[in-house]
Each structure stands twice: as C-alpha cells, then as structure tokens.
Short mmCIF file of C-alpha atoms in Angstrom, two decimals:
data_model
loop_
_atom_site.label_atom_id
_atom_site.label_comp_id
_atom_site.label_asym_id
_atom_site.label_seq_id
_atom_site.Cartn_x
_atom_site.Cartn_y
_atom_site.Cartn_z
CA MET A 1 -65.00 12.17 6.61
CA LEU A 2 -64.85 12.99 2.92
CA GLY A 3 -61.62 14.96 3.45
CA ALA A 4 -60.05 12.05 5.29
CA THR A 5 -61.00 9.72 2.43
CA ARG A 6 -59.42 12.01 -0.11
CA ARG A 7 -56.25 12.29 1.95
CA SER A 8 -56.12 8.50 2.18
CA GLU A 9 -56.47 8.19 -1.60
CA ARG A 10 -53.72 10.74 -2.14
CA LEU A 11 -51.49 8.88 0.30
CA ARG A 12 -52.06 5.63 -1.58
CA SER A 13 -51.21 7.45 -4.81
CA THR A 14 -47.98 8.69 -3.27
CA VAL A 15 -47.05 5.19 -2.11
CA ALA A 16 -47.79 3.86 -5.59
CA VAL A 17 -45.55 6.50 -7.14
CA LEU A 18 -42.71 5.62 -4.75
CA ALA A 19 -43.17 1.92 -5.47
CA LEU A 20 -43.07 2.60 -9.21
CA ALA A 21 -39.93 4.66 -8.77
CA SER A 22 -38.30 1.87 -6.77
CA GLY A 23 -39.24 -0.63 -9.47
CA LEU A 24 -37.76 1.55 -12.14
CA SER A 25 -34.56 1.73 -10.10
CA ALA A 26 -33.97 -1.99 -10.56
CA CYS A 27 -31.82 -1.40 -13.64
CA ALA A 28 -28.63 0.63 -13.98
CA VAL A 29 -27.29 2.11 -17.19
CA GLY A 30 -23.69 1.65 -18.24
CA PRO A 31 -21.58 -1.50 -18.49
CA ASP A 32 -21.73 -4.12 -15.75
CA TYR A 33 -18.21 -4.69 -14.47
CA MET A 34 -16.53 -7.98 -15.37
CA ALA A 35 -13.28 -8.89 -13.64
CA PRO A 36 -10.34 -9.33 -16.07
CA ALA A 37 -9.40 -12.90 -16.91
CA ASP A 38 -6.22 -14.30 -15.38
CA PRO A 39 -3.26 -14.66 -17.78
CA ALA A 40 -3.29 -18.08 -19.42
CA VAL A 41 0.29 -19.05 -18.51
CA SER A 42 1.63 -21.99 -16.53
CA GLY A 43 5.05 -20.64 -15.56
CA TYR A 44 7.00 -17.50 -14.77
CA THR A 45 10.02 -18.30 -16.91
CA ARG A 46 10.65 -19.99 -20.19
CA GLY A 47 11.46 -23.64 -19.63
CA ALA A 48 11.47 -25.58 -16.39
CA LEU A 49 12.17 -23.69 -13.18
CA LYS A 50 15.41 -24.96 -11.64
CA ASP A 51 16.23 -24.74 -7.94
CA PRO A 52 19.02 -22.34 -6.92
CA HIS A 53 21.72 -24.96 -6.26
CA ALA A 54 25.39 -24.10 -6.46
CA ALA A 55 27.48 -26.42 -8.56
CA SER A 56 30.01 -27.03 -5.78
CA GLY A 57 27.61 -27.25 -2.83
CA MET A 58 30.13 -25.30 -0.74
CA LYS A 59 29.31 -24.01 2.74
CA THR A 60 29.44 -20.24 3.18
CA ALA A 61 31.72 -18.36 5.55
CA GLN A 62 28.68 -17.13 7.47
CA GLY A 63 27.37 -20.63 8.00
CA GLY A 64 24.85 -22.67 6.07
CA SER A 65 24.61 -23.56 2.42
CA ALA A 66 24.04 -21.28 -0.55
CA ASP A 67 21.47 -23.74 -1.93
CA GLN A 68 17.72 -23.10 -1.90
CA ASP A 69 14.67 -25.05 -3.08
CA PHE A 70 11.60 -23.60 -4.83
CA VAL A 71 8.40 -25.12 -3.44
CA LYS A 72 5.96 -24.69 -6.31
CA GLY A 73 2.37 -23.93 -5.33
CA ALA A 74 3.17 -23.37 -1.65
CA ASP A 75 1.48 -20.51 0.19
CA ILE A 76 3.41 -17.51 1.53
CA PRO A 77 3.16 -16.92 5.28
CA GLY A 78 1.78 -13.57 6.42
CA GLN A 79 4.92 -12.97 8.52
CA TRP A 80 7.37 -14.12 5.86
CA TRP A 81 10.28 -12.24 7.47
CA THR A 82 10.30 -14.78 10.33
CA LEU A 83 11.82 -17.26 7.87
CA PHE A 84 15.16 -15.45 8.37
CA ARG A 85 15.06 -16.72 11.98
CA SER A 86 16.17 -13.50 13.65
CA LYS A 87 14.40 -12.37 16.83
CA ALA A 88 15.91 -8.90 16.46
CA LEU A 89 14.53 -8.61 12.94
CA ASN A 90 11.09 -9.84 14.03
CA HIS A 91 10.96 -7.27 16.83
CA LEU A 92 12.01 -4.46 14.50
CA VAL A 93 9.34 -5.32 11.92
CA GLU A 94 6.66 -5.48 14.62
CA GLU A 95 7.70 -2.06 15.91
CA ALA A 96 7.62 -0.62 12.39
CA LEU A 97 4.11 -1.97 11.81
CA ALA A 98 2.96 -0.43 15.08
CA ASN A 99 4.58 3.00 14.77
CA ASN A 100 5.31 3.92 11.15
CA PRO A 101 3.25 7.03 10.19
CA SER A 102 2.81 5.93 6.57
CA LEU A 103 0.61 3.05 7.74
CA ASP A 104 -1.48 5.40 9.87
CA ALA A 105 -2.04 7.58 6.80
CA ALA A 106 -2.95 4.58 4.62
CA GLN A 107 -5.39 3.26 7.22
CA ALA A 108 -7.04 6.68 7.56
CA SER A 109 -7.36 6.91 3.77
CA LEU A 110 -9.12 3.55 3.72
CA ARG A 111 -11.52 4.59 6.48
CA MET A 112 -12.24 7.83 4.64
CA ALA A 113 -13.01 5.97 1.42
CA ARG A 114 -15.39 3.61 3.22
CA GLU A 115 -17.20 6.50 4.91
CA ASN A 116 -17.69 8.10 1.50
CA VAL A 117 -19.34 4.88 0.31
CA GLU A 118 -21.77 4.90 3.22
CA ALA A 119 -22.49 8.58 2.66
CA GLN A 120 -23.36 7.98 -0.99
CA LYS A 121 -25.67 5.09 -0.09
CA GLY A 122 -27.87 7.63 1.67
CA THR A 123 -28.92 9.01 -1.71
CA LEU A 124 -30.98 5.85 -2.29
CA PHE A 125 -33.37 6.77 0.52
CA PRO A 126 -35.79 9.66 1.07
CA THR A 127 -34.68 12.58 3.19
CA VAL A 128 -37.01 13.68 5.98
CA GLY A 129 -36.79 17.02 7.68
CA PHE A 130 -38.78 18.97 10.24
CA ASN A 131 -39.42 22.68 10.23
CA GLY A 132 -41.25 24.41 13.06
CA GLN A 133 -42.04 28.12 12.92
CA GLY A 134 -43.66 30.45 15.40
CA SER A 135 -44.17 34.14 14.72
CA TYR A 136 -45.82 37.21 16.20
CA ASN A 137 -47.33 39.43 13.50
CA LYS A 138 -49.26 42.65 12.96
CA ALA A 139 -51.72 42.74 10.06
CA SER A 140 -52.64 45.81 8.07
CA GLY A 141 -55.94 47.47 8.94
CA GLY A 142 -58.98 47.95 6.74
CA GLN A 143 -59.53 45.19 4.26
CA LEU A 144 -56.09 43.59 4.83
CA GLN A 145 -56.57 42.24 8.34
CA SER A 146 -56.88 38.56 7.19
CA PRO A 147 -56.44 35.93 8.57
CA LEU A 148 -57.88 37.47 11.72
CA ASN A 149 -61.38 38.18 10.39
CA ASP A 150 -61.62 40.70 13.20
CA PRO A 151 -61.22 44.37 12.20
CA THR A 152 -60.62 45.36 15.83
CA LYS A 153 -57.61 43.05 16.31
CA LEU A 154 -54.55 43.51 14.14
CA THR A 155 -51.87 41.50 16.00
CA TYR A 156 -51.70 37.72 16.13
CA SER A 157 -49.40 34.71 16.61
CA LEU A 158 -48.99 32.01 13.99
CA PHE A 159 -47.60 28.51 14.61
CA THR A 160 -46.61 26.28 11.67
CA PRO A 161 -44.92 22.89 12.31
CA GLN A 162 -44.36 20.83 9.17
CA VAL A 163 -42.52 17.77 7.88
CA GLN A 164 -40.79 17.75 4.49
CA VAL A 165 -39.99 14.57 2.58
CA ALA A 166 -37.90 14.51 -0.60
CA PHE A 167 -36.96 11.51 -2.70
CA THR A 168 -34.97 11.28 -5.91
CA PRO A 169 -35.62 7.79 -7.27
CA ASP A 170 -32.56 6.22 -8.89
CA VAL A 171 -34.53 5.35 -12.02
CA PHE A 172 -31.54 4.78 -14.29
CA GLY A 173 -29.01 3.71 -11.66
CA GLY A 174 -26.80 6.80 -11.67
CA ASN A 175 -26.57 6.87 -7.88
CA ARG A 176 -25.87 3.15 -7.71
CA ARG A 177 -23.09 3.55 -10.25
CA GLN A 178 -21.65 6.32 -8.08
CA ILE A 179 -21.78 3.97 -5.11
CA GLU A 180 -20.10 1.28 -7.19
CA GLY A 181 -17.35 3.74 -8.14
CA LEU A 182 -16.81 4.76 -4.52
CA GLU A 183 -16.73 1.11 -3.45
CA ALA A 184 -14.05 0.54 -6.07
CA THR A 185 -12.15 3.54 -4.70
CA ALA A 186 -12.36 2.00 -1.22
CA GLU A 187 -11.11 -1.30 -2.63
CA ASN A 188 -8.21 0.52 -4.26
CA GLN A 189 -7.37 2.16 -0.92
CA ARG A 190 -7.56 -1.24 0.77
CA PHE A 191 -4.89 -2.63 -1.49
CA GLN A 192 -2.89 0.59 -1.28
CA LEU A 193 -2.79 -0.15 2.45
CA GLU A 194 -1.67 -3.72 1.78
CA ALA A 195 1.02 -2.38 -0.55
CA ALA A 196 2.15 0.01 2.19
CA TYR A 197 2.40 -2.92 4.64
CA LEU A 198 4.40 -4.95 2.14
CA THR A 199 6.69 -2.06 1.21
CA LEU A 200 7.38 -1.20 4.85
CA THR A 201 8.16 -4.76 5.95
CA SER A 202 10.34 -5.33 2.88
CA ASN A 203 12.23 -2.07 3.46
CA VAL A 204 12.90 -2.97 7.10
CA VAL A 205 14.28 -6.40 6.17
CA LEU A 206 16.32 -5.01 3.27
CA ALA A 207 17.72 -2.26 5.51
CA ALA A 208 18.76 -4.88 8.07
CA ILE A 209 20.44 -6.94 5.34
CA GLN A 210 22.26 -3.88 4.02
CA GLU A 211 23.46 -3.09 7.54
CA ALA A 212 24.75 -6.65 7.86
CA SER A 213 26.53 -6.34 4.52
CA LEU A 214 28.18 -3.05 5.53
CA ARG A 215 29.33 -4.54 8.82
CA ALA A 216 30.86 -7.47 6.94
CA GLN A 217 32.67 -5.10 4.56
CA ILE A 218 33.94 -3.01 7.48
CA ASP A 219 35.15 -6.12 9.31
CA ALA A 220 36.90 -7.36 6.15
CA THR A 221 38.58 -4.00 5.63
CA LYS A 222 39.75 -3.91 9.25
CA LYS A 223 41.16 -7.43 8.91
CA VAL A 224 43.18 -6.45 5.87
CA ILE A 225 44.36 -3.22 7.51
CA ALA A 226 45.52 -5.17 10.56
CA ALA A 227 47.40 -7.62 8.32
CA GLN A 228 48.96 -4.80 6.33
CA VAL A 229 50.09 -3.03 9.53
CA GLU A 230 51.71 -6.27 10.67
CA VAL A 231 53.49 -6.63 7.32
CA LEU A 232 54.57 -2.98 7.47
CA ASN A 233 56.16 -3.58 10.90
CA LEU A 234 57.94 -6.60 9.43
CA TYR A 235 59.21 -4.46 6.54
CA ASN A 236 60.54 -1.84 8.93
CA LYS A 237 62.49 -4.50 10.82
CA GLN A 238 63.90 -5.86 7.57
CA LEU A 239 64.77 -2.36 6.43
CA SER A 240 66.68 -1.71 9.65
CA LEU A 241 68.63 -4.93 9.03
CA GLY A 242 69.31 -3.93 5.45
CA GLN A 243 67.40 -6.86 4.02
CA ILE A 244 65.01 -4.80 1.84
CA ALA A 245 65.06 -1.41 0.20
CA SER A 246 63.13 1.62 1.51
CA ALA A 247 61.02 1.55 -1.66
CA ASP A 248 59.39 -1.67 -0.42
CA VAL A 249 58.43 0.00 2.84
CA ILE A 250 57.01 3.02 1.03
CA GLN A 251 55.00 0.76 -1.29
CA GLN A 252 53.52 -1.16 1.67
CA GLN A 253 52.72 2.12 3.44
CA ALA A 254 50.90 3.34 0.31
CA GLN A 255 48.90 0.10 0.15
CA LEU A 256 47.95 0.50 3.81
CA SER A 257 46.81 4.08 3.20
CA VAL A 258 44.60 2.95 0.31
CA SER A 259 42.91 0.35 2.54
CA GLN A 260 42.45 2.86 5.34
CA GLN A 261 40.71 5.23 2.91
CA LEU A 262 38.04 2.59 2.29
CA LEU A 263 36.94 2.59 5.93
CA PRO A 264 35.37 6.09 6.45
CA PRO A 265 32.88 5.82 3.52
CA LEU A 266 31.74 2.41 4.78
CA GLN A 267 31.31 3.76 8.32
CA LYS A 268 29.32 6.70 6.96
CA GLN A 269 27.03 4.35 5.04
CA LEU A 270 26.55 2.24 8.16
CA ALA A 271 25.57 5.30 10.22
CA GLN A 272 23.09 6.37 7.55
CA GLN A 273 21.71 2.83 7.39
CA ARG A 274 21.13 2.92 11.13
CA ASN A 275 19.25 6.20 10.68
CA LEU A 276 17.10 4.57 7.99
CA LEU A 277 16.20 1.65 10.25
CA THR A 278 15.35 4.07 13.06
CA ALA A 279 13.09 6.11 10.78
CA LEU A 280 11.32 3.03 9.43
CA VAL A 281 10.21 2.04 12.93
CA GLY A 282 8.80 5.54 13.51
CA ARG A 283 11.58 6.98 15.69
CA LEU A 284 13.73 10.09 15.46
CA PRO A 285 17.48 9.66 14.72
CA SER A 286 18.40 10.42 18.34
CA GLU A 287 16.26 7.44 19.40
CA GLU A 288 18.32 4.90 17.47
CA VAL A 289 17.18 1.28 17.60
CA SER A 290 19.22 -1.07 19.77
CA GLU A 291 19.08 -4.06 17.40
CA THR A 292 22.15 -4.68 15.24
CA PHE A 293 22.55 -7.11 12.35
CA THR A 294 25.33 -9.20 10.88
CA LEU A 295 25.25 -11.75 8.09
CA GLY A 296 25.90 -14.44 10.69
CA SER A 297 22.77 -13.42 12.66
CA LEU A 298 20.49 -14.01 9.67
CA ARG A 299 19.62 -17.41 8.25
CA LEU A 300 18.88 -17.86 4.58
CA PRO A 301 15.42 -19.41 3.98
CA THR A 302 16.11 -22.66 2.16
CA LYS A 303 12.52 -23.60 1.26
CA ILE A 304 11.08 -20.81 -0.87
CA PRO A 305 7.31 -20.92 -1.60
CA VAL A 306 6.53 -19.97 -5.20
CA SER A 307 2.84 -19.32 -5.85
CA LEU A 308 1.19 -20.64 -8.99
CA PRO A 309 1.04 -18.08 -11.83
CA SER A 310 -2.76 -18.32 -11.80
CA ARG A 311 -2.71 -16.95 -8.23
CA LEU A 312 -0.33 -14.04 -8.76
CA VAL A 313 -2.91 -11.51 -9.98
CA GLN A 314 -5.03 -12.24 -6.91
CA GLN A 315 -2.07 -11.84 -4.54
CA ARG A 316 -0.25 -8.74 -5.76
CA PRO A 317 -1.62 -5.62 -4.01
CA ASP A 318 -0.68 -3.38 -6.93
CA VAL A 319 -2.57 -5.61 -9.38
CA LYS A 320 -5.67 -5.65 -7.17
CA ALA A 321 -5.46 -1.88 -6.75
CA ALA A 322 -5.25 -1.46 -10.53
CA GLU A 323 -8.24 -3.78 -10.98
CA ALA A 324 -10.27 -1.62 -8.59
CA LEU A 325 -9.47 1.41 -10.74
CA VAL A 326 -10.84 -0.46 -13.76
CA GLN A 327 -14.12 -1.01 -11.92
CA GLN A 328 -14.17 2.62 -10.83
CA ALA A 329 -13.77 3.75 -14.44
CA SER A 330 -16.49 1.31 -15.58
CA ALA A 331 -18.91 2.75 -13.03
CA GLY A 332 -18.04 6.25 -14.20
CA ILE A 333 -19.52 5.45 -17.62
CA GLY A 334 -22.86 4.55 -16.01
CA VAL A 335 -22.86 7.84 -14.09
CA ALA A 336 -22.17 9.78 -17.28
CA VAL A 337 -24.96 7.98 -19.17
CA ALA A 338 -27.45 8.52 -16.32
CA ASN A 339 -26.71 12.25 -16.33
CA ARG A 340 -28.01 12.42 -19.91
CA LEU A 341 -31.37 10.86 -18.99
CA PRO A 342 -34.41 12.36 -17.22
CA GLN A 343 -34.03 13.09 -13.52
CA PHE A 344 -37.10 12.50 -11.34
CA THR A 345 -37.84 14.05 -7.95
CA ILE A 346 -40.76 13.48 -5.60
CA SER A 347 -41.29 15.82 -2.67
CA ALA A 348 -44.02 16.08 -0.05
CA ASN A 349 -44.75 18.66 2.57
CA GLY A 350 -47.28 18.21 5.38
CA GLY A 351 -48.07 19.92 8.64
CA SER A 352 -50.52 22.29 10.29
CA SER A 353 -50.86 26.00 10.84
CA ALA A 354 -52.94 27.71 13.51
CA LEU A 355 -53.20 30.88 15.54
CA GLN A 356 -53.09 28.90 18.74
CA ILE A 357 -50.93 25.89 19.64
CA ALA A 358 -53.95 24.03 20.99
CA LYS A 359 -55.61 24.13 17.56
CA LEU A 360 -52.66 22.63 15.64
CA ALA A 361 -54.11 19.12 16.08
CA THR A 362 -57.47 19.95 14.49
CA SER A 363 -58.25 18.75 10.98
CA ALA A 364 -58.91 22.28 9.81
CA ALA A 365 -55.32 23.31 10.58
CA GLY A 366 -53.75 20.55 8.51
CA PHE A 367 -52.20 21.02 5.08
CA TYR A 368 -50.02 18.96 2.72
CA SER A 369 -48.68 18.96 -0.81
CA ILE A 370 -47.17 16.32 -3.06
CA ILE A 371 -45.01 17.42 -5.98
CA GLY A 372 -43.40 15.36 -8.70
CA THR A 373 -40.84 16.89 -11.05
CA VAL A 374 -38.91 15.64 -14.04
CA ALA A 375 -35.90 17.37 -15.61
CA GLN A 376 -34.44 16.45 -18.97
CA PRO A 377 -31.51 18.20 -20.67
CA ILE A 378 -32.54 19.28 -24.16
CA PHE A 379 -29.56 21.25 -25.40
CA ASP A 380 -26.14 21.49 -23.74
CA ALA A 381 -23.89 21.81 -26.80
CA GLY A 382 -22.79 18.16 -26.43
CA THR A 383 -21.31 18.65 -22.94
CA LEU A 384 -22.86 15.56 -21.35
CA TYR A 385 -22.15 13.42 -24.41
CA ARG A 386 -18.48 14.42 -24.41
CA ARG A 387 -18.26 13.64 -20.72
CA GLN A 388 -19.61 10.18 -21.45
CA ARG A 389 -17.00 9.73 -24.18
CA ALA A 390 -14.31 10.90 -21.76
CA SER A 391 -15.51 8.31 -19.23
CA GLU A 392 -15.28 5.59 -21.87
CA GLU A 393 -11.71 6.61 -22.67
CA ALA A 394 -10.90 6.64 -18.94
CA LEU A 395 -11.98 2.98 -18.85
CA THR A 396 -9.64 2.22 -21.76
CA VAL A 397 -6.79 3.91 -19.87
CA ALA A 398 -7.51 1.94 -16.69
CA GLN A 399 -7.66 -1.36 -18.59
CA ALA A 400 -4.34 -0.68 -20.30
CA GLN A 401 -2.71 0.29 -17.01
CA TYR A 402 -4.05 -2.88 -15.42
CA ARG A 403 -2.52 -5.02 -18.19
CA GLN A 404 0.80 -3.23 -17.76
CA THR A 405 0.70 -3.80 -14.00
CA VAL A 406 0.12 -7.52 -14.56
CA ILE A 407 3.03 -7.73 -17.02
CA THR A 408 5.28 -5.91 -14.56
CA ALA A 409 4.21 -8.27 -11.76
CA PHE A 410 5.18 -11.35 -13.77
CA GLN A 411 8.43 -9.67 -14.80
CA ASN A 412 9.29 -8.97 -11.14
CA VAL A 413 8.80 -12.62 -10.22
CA ALA A 414 10.78 -13.87 -13.22
CA ASP A 415 13.64 -11.46 -12.47
CA THR A 416 13.94 -12.53 -8.84
CA LEU A 417 13.74 -16.23 -9.72
CA ARG A 418 16.59 -15.83 -12.19
CA ALA A 419 18.54 -13.72 -9.68
CA LEU A 420 18.25 -16.38 -6.99
CA GLN A 421 19.42 -19.05 -9.41
CA SER A 422 22.56 -17.00 -10.11
CA ASP A 423 23.05 -15.99 -6.47
CA ALA A 424 23.71 -19.56 -5.33
CA ASP A 425 26.62 -19.92 -7.75
CA ALA A 426 27.86 -16.40 -6.99
CA VAL A 427 27.93 -17.07 -3.23
CA ALA A 428 29.67 -20.40 -3.70
CA ALA A 429 32.26 -18.89 -6.07
CA ALA A 430 32.88 -15.90 -3.76
CA THR A 431 33.27 -18.20 -0.76
CA ALA A 432 35.75 -20.34 -2.66
CA ALA A 433 37.69 -17.24 -3.71
CA GLU A 434 37.77 -15.96 -0.13
CA LYS A 435 39.12 -19.26 1.15
CA ALA A 436 41.67 -19.56 -1.66
CA THR A 437 43.00 -15.99 -1.32
CA SER A 438 43.22 -16.35 2.46
CA GLU A 439 45.35 -19.46 2.10
CA SER A 440 47.35 -17.82 -0.67
CA VAL A 441 48.19 -14.77 1.45
CA GLY A 442 49.38 -17.02 4.26
CA LEU A 443 51.67 -18.98 1.92
CA ILE A 444 52.97 -15.83 0.21
CA ARG A 445 53.81 -14.26 3.56
CA LYS A 446 55.78 -17.34 4.67
CA GLN A 447 57.63 -17.33 1.35
CA PHE A 448 58.36 -13.63 1.70
CA GLU A 449 59.68 -14.10 5.23
CA ALA A 450 61.91 -16.86 3.88
CA GLY A 451 63.12 -14.53 1.11
CA ALA A 452 61.74 -16.69 -1.66
CA ILE A 453 59.58 -13.95 -3.23
CA ASN A 454 59.61 -10.16 -3.39
CA SER A 455 57.29 -7.68 -1.70
CA ALA A 456 55.29 -6.97 -4.87
CA GLN A 457 53.81 -10.45 -4.83
CA LEU A 458 52.78 -10.01 -1.19
CA LEU A 459 51.03 -6.73 -2.02
CA ILE A 460 49.13 -8.36 -4.86
CA GLY A 461 48.05 -11.21 -2.61
CA GLN A 462 46.82 -8.80 0.08
CA GLN A 463 44.75 -6.84 -2.43
CA ALA A 464 43.21 -10.03 -3.84
CA TYR A 465 42.24 -11.14 -0.34
CA LEU A 466 40.56 -7.80 0.46
CA SER A 467 38.62 -7.92 -2.79
CA ALA A 468 37.54 -11.52 -2.11
CA LEU A 469 36.30 -10.66 1.41
CA VAL A 470 34.20 -7.74 0.16
CA THR A 471 32.85 -9.72 -2.79
CA SER A 472 31.88 -12.65 -0.55
CA ALA A 473 29.95 -10.39 1.84
CA GLY A 474 28.22 -8.65 -1.07
CA ALA A 475 27.24 -11.93 -2.73
CA ARG A 476 25.70 -13.29 0.47
CA ALA A 477 23.82 -10.01 1.05
CA ASN A 478 22.53 -10.09 -2.52
CA GLN A 479 21.16 -13.59 -1.97
CA TYR A 480 19.32 -12.43 1.16
CA ALA A 481 18.01 -9.33 -0.62
CA ASP A 482 16.83 -11.28 -3.67
CA THR A 483 14.98 -13.69 -1.37
CA VAL A 484 13.16 -10.69 0.14
CA ALA A 485 12.45 -9.41 -3.37
CA LEU A 486 10.81 -12.72 -4.30
CA PHE A 487 8.50 -12.63 -1.27
CA GLN A 488 7.61 -9.05 -2.20
CA ALA A 489 7.09 -9.90 -5.88
CA LEU A 490 4.71 -12.74 -4.96
CA GLY A 491 2.52 -10.44 -2.83
CA GLY A 492 3.97 -10.87 0.63
CA GLY A 493 1.26 -13.14 2.06
CA TRP A 494 -1.07 -10.31 3.12
CA TRP A 495 -4.04 -12.69 2.84
CA ASN A 496 -2.56 -14.72 5.72
CA ARG A 497 -1.74 -11.74 7.91
CA MET A 498 -3.44 -11.47 11.30
CA ASP A 499 -2.17 -8.07 12.44
CA VAL A 500 -4.74 -5.85 10.68
CA ALA A 501 -5.91 -2.99 12.89
CA ALA A 502 -9.55 -3.15 13.97
CA PRO A 503 -11.85 -0.35 12.74
CA ARG A 504 -12.44 2.51 15.11
CA PRO A 505 -15.79 2.36 16.98
CA GLU A 506 -18.66 4.64 16.04
CA LYS A 507 -19.05 7.62 18.39
CA ASP A 508 -22.02 9.32 16.76
CA LEU A 509 -25.22 8.52 18.66
CA ALA A 510 -27.36 9.23 15.58
CA PRO A 511 -25.27 8.25 12.53
CA PHE A 512 -28.34 8.37 10.26
CA LEU A 513 -28.59 12.17 10.60
#
C-alpha cells in the first residue's frame, strides 16, 4: 500500500512537470511575423488611365473593333481565356490543365510540403514506444548465480515488457518556429502551383495566338505570290507582243522569287508552333492536337477587368510566394535563437520483469524510472550566435526580394496597360494601310494594263501591299497577346478557379505511427 502511494505521488509529480513544461511552451522566441503593408498607391500609371480606343474607330479585317474598355475594380474570372470566345481554345486549355506534367510536379511538391508540416507537428507531443524482451540465460555458478537464488539451478528465462515515454517540451518555441517555417514553405509551394497554372494557361493561349498570326502571315504571303504570278503571266504576254522589255519580266520574276523565299521560314515556324501546342497539352509531337487557330476564330475581349492596385499584391502568385519566403525567414530567426537556449527533455520508462510470464502482473515485478535532463551550450566558439546573425540577414534578403517582386508586379501591369493603349491605334492604322494598299495595287495594275505607268510602280505597290498585310496580322496578334499579358499580370483569377485537384485520400491505417 505504501509503495502504491509513493508511485501515485511520483506520477502526480510527473504530470506536474509536464504541465509546467506545457505552460512554459506558451511563448516562442524570435520575431512574430507581420505581413508587409500594401503599397500606398491609387493607380498603376501616372495620370488617368485611358481606355484603348483607336482614333479612327475603324473595323479590323478580321472582324470586330480594335477598341477596348478598362473596367476598373472588376474581378478577373478564373477561366479568363473563355473571354476570347473560342471553343477550340477552351478545350485545349482544359486538356493542358489535365495532362501537363509540370502541374503534376507542382501539385506533388505542395503535398510534400504539407506532409512535412504535419510531420514536424509531431514534435510537440510525447513519443511512446513499447519494448518487449524474452531471453533464455545461463548464470555463472558459485556466488554468481543471482537472480536465481538457487545454487543447483543455473539456467533461467527472463521476460521484460516495458513502455518508454519521451517528451521534449517546446519551452522556448523552437519547434513551433520550425512548424511556422514549414507552413510558410507549404504556402510558397501553394502559390508556386498557382503560378504554374497561370503560366501554363497563358502559354497555351499565347501559342494559339502566335499560330493564328503565322497563319495570317502565310495567307498574306500566298495572296501576294498569287498576284505576282498573275502579273508575271501578263508580262510574258506583253513581252511576246513586244510591248515591254525583257528586263521588266526579269524584275517581276525576281520580285516573285523574293516573296516565295518568305514562305518556307513561316511554314517552319508554324510547324514548330504546332509542336509547342502539342507539348503544352502533355502529348508527344506525333500526337499533334487537332485544333487549329486563325485570327478570325478568336474574338478580342472588349471589356477588360483591371483590379484595384490595393488588390494586386494579394492576387499575384509570385508576390504571395515571395511573402511566404519572408515568413519562412522570420521563423528561421526564432529557431536559431531557441537553439542557443537550454533544451529540456523528460523521459519515463516503466514495465515489469519476471522469470515467469504469469508473474509479470505482480507488484513485485514492476519497475519504472523518470528522468529529466537539461542541456545548455556553454562554449561553441560563437557558432550558434553566427547562425542567428545569418538567419537575421536571410530575413533582410527575403524582405528585399519581396519588395522587388512587388515593384516588378506593378511594372508588368503598367507595361501591359500602356501596350494595350498603343495596340488599338496600331491595329487601326495597320488596317487602314492594308485597305489603302490593296486599293492602290488594284488601281496601279489597271493603269499599268492601260500603259499609263511603268512596271516599277507596280512592283513598288505589290511590295507595299505585302508589307501592309503582314503588319496588319502582327498588330492584331500583338493586341491579343497583350490582352493575355494583362490577365497574367493581374494574377489570372486563380482565387475564382474551381478546377483545383482534390487531395489524395489517406491510405495509412495508422497515420499517427
């Protein structure tokens, strides 16, 4: 009875020690993380933001107007690419999101980071283990036969089951700062995943736009080649009638050859662009996608949502990823400080030991021990202090990189806004030039057939028309691409996306082990 009372008192002492340790763990050394303040600006550009309206308001050759309107403060849809109103483009983006390996890697990295967080949380709890031992032994004779107490029997069996408990109380919060750092790493990986989504969807749309631009350039080149062949046939007829000199025919043939030389490089670029689109959706080049794109199959979004500047730092995945690195570096200081302070450990061991299994449950067979240890570095030649200083400098680095990321984010938005404002005028001017040169070539050809002008003027008109066709296609493609760039610069609407993959189910039947 007395032994039981003493064991009860010791147990209460152990509980009190654990409670004290838990109470001491309420504080954590190192700086408490404070999120950076949003930039105190009200606009992306200097002066009022003007809508991208062309001065002439001319319709484009591909259909629709070059004008767009900025809708200030509007939210960006999660599937922003649907604003281009192309079913083929929507299908291609969906396939890329489902099959692109880079997203699988980013998702696995996020899951790995989150598992590391859960693993580190286990350090806040005691570890409990079981150890059971059974042995068959032979004792020395004479005076060394213990524990048998029988000089005639030297062999015996010994059974010793025991439970071990170990607990390292987080007195100064070092473990909790490690958890905080790992949670920040997981947050960084989360926004790395969002950045991968945004980059992939943007690349698919931009690749489709580039394909459409190349097809327009190829079509324009073929049109000019066909016109030049027709003129060359006319020249040959006139040469046979003695109406023009052979030099005019040779000059037209040379102009035709120059135009024909433009076609193979464009066709090569188109083939490579098709390979890029195929790779983006997770296929091999031999499994080329069936969707094709032209400038006429895409519609320019005319209402462009422009988020408020105060929201940009919360929407850009790269800014949020950089902010998570700041928190990770802040937590690293707390870990470094805690490593310089005393480390406490409490361990307990209890069980029973007997010569026979039936006697393991008796009070006489029981044993236990409770051990408390404290370790404090006394001299380490300044190693731990220098590591703390290094952690403080790492925080300074992360804060500076965060500020630079924010500046770059605002620069990206300002650049694309200015680009779109110029694109409207560029498209309108290119469309006007295309129309004017087309009419001019028609008039020049009639005048040439009537003998009113020479062949040199016709050649100049043909070259101007080819240049205008290519410029018009490029200007329209640039306007599409800059619209994509604005959606990307504003964060891509990931916060409104509904296609996030669900986490994989747990398969471990005892995840706490």
